[in-house]
mmCIF file of C-alpha atoms in Angstrom:
data_model
loop_
_atom_site.group_PDB
_atom_site.id
_atom_site.type_symbol
_atom_site.label_atom_id
_atom_site.label_comp_id
_atom_site.label_asym_id
_atom_site.label_seq_id
_atom_site.Cartn_x
_atom_site.Cartn_y
_atom_site.Cartn_z
ATOM 1 C CA MET A 1 0.000 0.000 0.000
ATOM 2 C CA TYR A 2 2.835 2.352 0.935
ATOM 3 C CA MET A 3 4.589 1.707 -2.404
ATOM 4 C CA ARG A 4 1.387 2.439 -4.290
ATOM 5 C CA ILE A 5 1.010 5.765 -2.507
ATOM 6 C CA MET A 6 4.664 6.594 -3.228
ATOM 7 C CA LYS A 7 4.269 5.736 -6.936
ATOM 8 C CA THR A 8 1.135 7.855 -7.192
ATOM 9 C CA GLY A 9 2.854 10.721 -5.396
ATOM 10 C CA ALA A 10 5.907 10.509 -7.642
ATOM 11 C CA MET A 11 3.719 10.507 -10.762
ATOM 12 C CA PHE A 12 1.786 13.507 -9.445
ATOM 13 C CA VAL A 13 5.000 15.434 -8.765
ATOM 14 C CA ALA A 14 6.339 14.588 -12.253
ATOM 15 C CA VAL A 15 3.133 15.799 -13.914
ATOM 16 C CA CYS A 16 3.193 18.992 -11.819
ATOM 17 C CA VAL A 17 6.814 19.695 -12.785
ATOM 18 C CA ILE A 18 6.130 19.161 -16.492
ATOM 19 C CA PHE A 19 2.994 21.295 -16.290
ATOM 20 C CA ALA A 20 4.902 24.046 -14.452
ATOM 21 C CA VAL A 21 7.668 24.098 -17.064
ATOM 22 C CA PHE A 22 5.113 24.085 -19.873
ATOM 23 C CA SER A 23 3.094 26.878 -18.239
ATOM 24 C CA ALA A 24 6.217 28.943 -17.614
ATOM 25 C CA SER A 25 7.013 28.876 -21.315
ATOM 26 C CA TYR A 26 3.653 30.558 -21.936
ATOM 27 C CA LEU A 27 3.991 32.985 -19.053
ATOM 28 C CA PHE A 28 7.375 34.299 -20.111
ATOM 29 C CA ALA A 29 6.990 34.043 -23.870
ATOM 30 C CA GLY A 30 6.872 37.466 -25.439
ATOM 31 C CA ALA A 31 6.654 38.605 -29.023
ATOM 32 C CA ASN A 32 10.439 38.411 -29.430
ATOM 33 C CA THR A 33 11.033 35.236 -27.449
ATOM 34 C CA ARG A 34 12.719 32.464 -29.396
ATOM 35 C CA ILE A 35 11.078 29.073 -29.020
ATOM 36 C CA VAL A 36 13.710 26.361 -28.594
ATOM 37 C CA VAL A 37 12.767 22.956 -29.986
ATOM 38 C CA GLN A 38 13.599 20.579 -27.144
ATOM 39 C CA LYS A 39 13.834 16.813 -27.029
ATOM 40 C CA ILE A 40 11.029 15.128 -25.128
ATOM 41 C CA GLU A 41 10.926 11.508 -24.026
ATOM 42 C CA LEU A 42 7.780 9.513 -24.770
ATOM 43 C CA LYS A 43 7.087 9.165 -21.041
ATOM 44 C CA GLU A 44 7.159 12.967 -20.630
ATOM 45 C CA LEU A 45 4.978 13.403 -23.707
ATOM 46 C CA ASP A 46 2.449 10.962 -22.230
ATOM 47 C CA MET A 47 2.261 13.021 -19.050
ATOM 48 C CA LEU A 48 1.963 16.266 -21.003
ATOM 49 C CA MET A 49 -0.883 14.902 -23.121
ATOM 50 C CA LYS A 50 -2.687 13.454 -20.108
ATOM 51 C CA SER A 51 -2.606 16.676 -18.106
ATOM 52 C CA ARG A 52 -6.099 17.006 -16.684
ATOM 53 C CA GLU A 53 -5.769 20.742 -16.218
ATOM 54 C CA SER A 54 -5.486 21.823 -19.803
ATOM 55 C CA ARG A 55 -7.201 22.096 -23.120
ATOM 56 C CA SER A 56 -4.574 21.433 -25.701
ATOM 57 C CA LEU A 57 -4.142 21.275 -29.425
ATOM 58 C CA VAL A 58 -1.179 18.978 -30.078
ATOM 59 C CA VAL A 59 0.133 19.016 -33.637
ATOM 60 C CA ALA A 60 2.402 16.294 -35.031
ATOM 61 C CA MET A 61 4.592 17.853 -37.726
ATOM 62 C CA ALA A 62 7.880 17.588 -39.576
ATOM 63 C CA SER A 63 10.249 20.131 -41.080
ATOM 64 C CA TRP A 64 10.125 18.462 -44.516
ATOM 65 C CA CYS A 65 6.307 18.445 -44.630
ATOM 66 C CA GLY A 66 4.933 21.226 -46.864
ATOM 67 C CA PRO A 67 1.408 21.203 -45.377
ATOM 68 C CA CYS A 68 2.931 21.333 -41.872
ATOM 69 C CA ARG A 69 4.918 24.446 -42.757
ATOM 70 C CA ASP A 70 1.886 25.962 -44.508
ATOM 71 C CA GLU A 71 -0.245 25.417 -41.391
ATOM 72 C CA LEU A 72 2.208 27.088 -38.987
ATOM 73 C CA PRO A 73 1.065 30.707 -39.614
ATOM 74 C CA LEU A 74 -2.507 29.657 -38.811
ATOM 75 C CA LEU A 75 -1.393 27.893 -35.615
ATOM 76 C CA ILE A 76 0.567 31.003 -34.605
ATOM 77 C CA LYS A 77 -2.558 33.110 -35.227
ATOM 78 C CA MET A 78 -4.745 30.706 -33.207
ATOM 79 C CA ASN A 79 -2.234 30.754 -30.360
ATOM 80 C CA ASN A 80 -2.334 34.570 -30.308
ATOM 81 C CA LYS A 81 -6.129 34.521 -30.333
ATOM 82 C CA TYR A 82 -6.868 31.718 -27.846
ATOM 83 C CA GLN A 83 -3.883 31.477 -25.503
ATOM 84 C CA ASP A 84 -5.508 33.837 -22.987
ATOM 85 C CA LYS A 85 -8.710 31.770 -23.152
ATOM 86 C CA GLY A 86 -6.927 28.637 -21.918
ATOM 87 C CA LEU A 87 -5.807 26.954 -25.145
ATOM 88 C CA LYS A 88 -2.350 25.420 -25.186
ATOM 89 C CA ILE A 89 -0.889 24.647 -28.598
ATOM 90 C CA ILE A 90 2.004 22.186 -28.616
ATOM 91 C CA GLY A 91 4.017 21.079 -31.623
ATOM 92 C CA ILE A 92 5.559 17.606 -31.770
ATOM 93 C CA SER A 93 8.289 17.148 -34.363
ATOM 94 C CA VAL A 94 8.567 13.666 -35.848
ATOM 95 C CA ASP A 95 11.732 14.513 -37.787
ATOM 96 C CA THR A 96 14.178 11.604 -37.704
ATOM 97 C CA ASP A 97 17.434 13.577 -37.562
ATOM 98 C CA GLY A 98 16.946 15.576 -34.377
ATOM 99 C CA PRO A 99 15.435 18.953 -33.514
ATOM 100 C CA GLU A 100 17.710 21.151 -35.655
ATOM 101 C CA ALA A 101 15.628 21.110 -38.857
ATOM 102 C CA MET A 102 12.435 22.024 -36.989
ATOM 103 C CA GLN A 103 14.352 24.690 -35.056
ATOM 104 C CA LYS A 104 15.218 26.432 -38.341
ATOM 105 C CA ILE A 105 11.531 26.440 -39.336
ATOM 106 C CA ALA A 106 10.452 27.704 -35.884
ATOM 107 C CA ASP A 107 13.001 30.525 -36.034
ATOM 108 C CA ARG A 108 12.142 31.541 -39.591
ATOM 109 C CA MET A 109 8.386 31.552 -38.925
ATOM 110 C CA LYS A 110 8.658 33.050 -35.412
ATOM 111 C CA VAL A 111 6.640 30.246 -33.824
ATOM 112 C CA ASN A 112 5.073 31.364 -30.530
ATOM 113 C CA PHE A 113 4.185 28.001 -28.983
ATOM 114 C CA PRO A 114 6.408 25.190 -27.702
ATOM 115 C CA ILE A 115 7.636 22.529 -30.095
ATOM 116 C CA TYR A 116 9.153 19.315 -28.810
ATOM 117 C CA TRP A 117 11.192 16.836 -30.805
ATOM 118 C CA ALA A 118 10.117 13.249 -30.172
ATOM 119 C CA GLY A 119 11.540 11.565 -33.264
ATOM 120 C CA ASP A 120 9.692 9.095 -35.408
ATOM 121 C CA GLU A 121 9.006 6.534 -32.649
ATOM 122 C CA VAL A 122 6.145 8.741 -31.489
ATOM 123 C CA ALA A 123 4.258 7.881 -34.700
ATOM 124 C CA GLY A 124 3.623 4.288 -33.654
ATOM 125 C CA LYS A 125 2.706 5.149 -30.087
ATOM 126 C CA TYR A 126 0.119 7.786 -31.016
ATOM 127 C CA GLY A 127 -1.129 6.370 -34.307
ATOM 128 C CA ILE A 128 0.254 9.168 -36.450
ATOM 129 C CA TYR A 129 -0.469 7.972 -39.968
ATOM 130 C CA ALA A 130 -0.419 11.404 -41.641
ATOM 131 C CA ILE A 131 1.110 14.763 -40.915
ATOM 132 C CA PRO A 132 0.139 17.260 -39.907
ATOM 133 C CA MET A 133 -2.022 15.431 -37.382
ATOM 134 C CA LEU A 134 -4.009 17.380 -34.802
ATOM 135 C CA TYR A 135 -4.951 15.989 -31.414
ATOM 136 C CA LEU A 136 -7.548 17.910 -29.434
ATOM 137 C CA ILE A 137 -7.122 17.106 -25.761
ATOM 138 C CA LYS A 138 -9.522 18.055 -23.000
ATOM 139 C CA ASN A 139 -9.108 17.029 -19.373
ATOM 140 C CA GLY A 140 -6.386 14.534 -20.242
ATOM 141 C CA LYS A 141 -8.326 12.746 -22.979
ATOM 142 C CA VAL A 142 -7.982 12.891 -26.741
ATOM 143 C CA ILE A 143 -11.412 14.042 -27.907
ATOM 144 C CA ASP A 144 -10.554 14.329 -31.592
ATOM 145 C CA LYS A 145 -7.743 13.301 -33.920
ATOM 146 C CA VAL A 146 -7.662 15.033 -37.298
ATOM 147 C CA PRO A 147 -5.222 14.238 -40.123
ATOM 148 C CA GLY A 148 -4.099 16.785 -42.691
ATOM 149 C CA GLN A 149 -3.803 20.532 -42.980
ATOM 150 C CA GLN A 150 -6.779 22.422 -41.558
ATOM 151 C CA SER A 151 -8.537 25.501 -42.868
ATOM 152 C CA GLU A 152 -9.000 28.465 -40.570
ATOM 153 C CA ALA A 153 -12.771 27.847 -40.360
ATOM 154 C CA SER A 154 -12.270 24.185 -39.472
ATOM 155 C CA LEU A 155 -9.674 24.972 -36.827
ATOM 156 C CA GLU A 156 -11.830 27.747 -35.324
ATOM 157 C CA LYS A 157 -14.739 25.316 -35.012
ATOM 158 C CA LYS A 158 -12.611 22.624 -33.378
ATOM 159 C CA ILE A 159 -11.013 25.062 -30.949
ATOM 160 C CA GLY A 160 -14.431 26.493 -30.076
ATOM 161 C CA GLY A 161 -15.653 23.011 -29.164
ATOM 162 C CA LEU A 162 -12.511 22.312 -27.169
ATOM 163 C CA LEU A 163 -12.830 25.467 -25.082
ATOM 164 C CA LYS A 164 -16.521 24.938 -24.178
#
């Protein structure tokens, strides 16, 4: 029983730390803040996606993917519009060669939301069969999974439903 309580406590602390780091990136991010594409382990990504305190739009993307790059300005716009209403946009790079290629894209496009590099092993774990792939997450549960580049109207509708 004691071990079970300790495991639960450790998991809770880990989730709180990840959530605090993630929230701090939003709190301190300004218009001129450079987003650094950081490596994330699958275990950390699991905890981030299962955070019960957030409404998140997680986007699987790659630097070599034209539709992913084309969608970035819209995601930046949605982040500007909905960040203060509780939406958290998170990018997950599935590039195979590390975070550098996605970092160049993030710098060039002035991305204003965190992007994590998870490599291509994340594709199997989360059923990513197309990119970009959007995951709408509410209270720690994936409520929708949408493949392909989204229009502004489609994304607005999905975000509206997520924030209800």
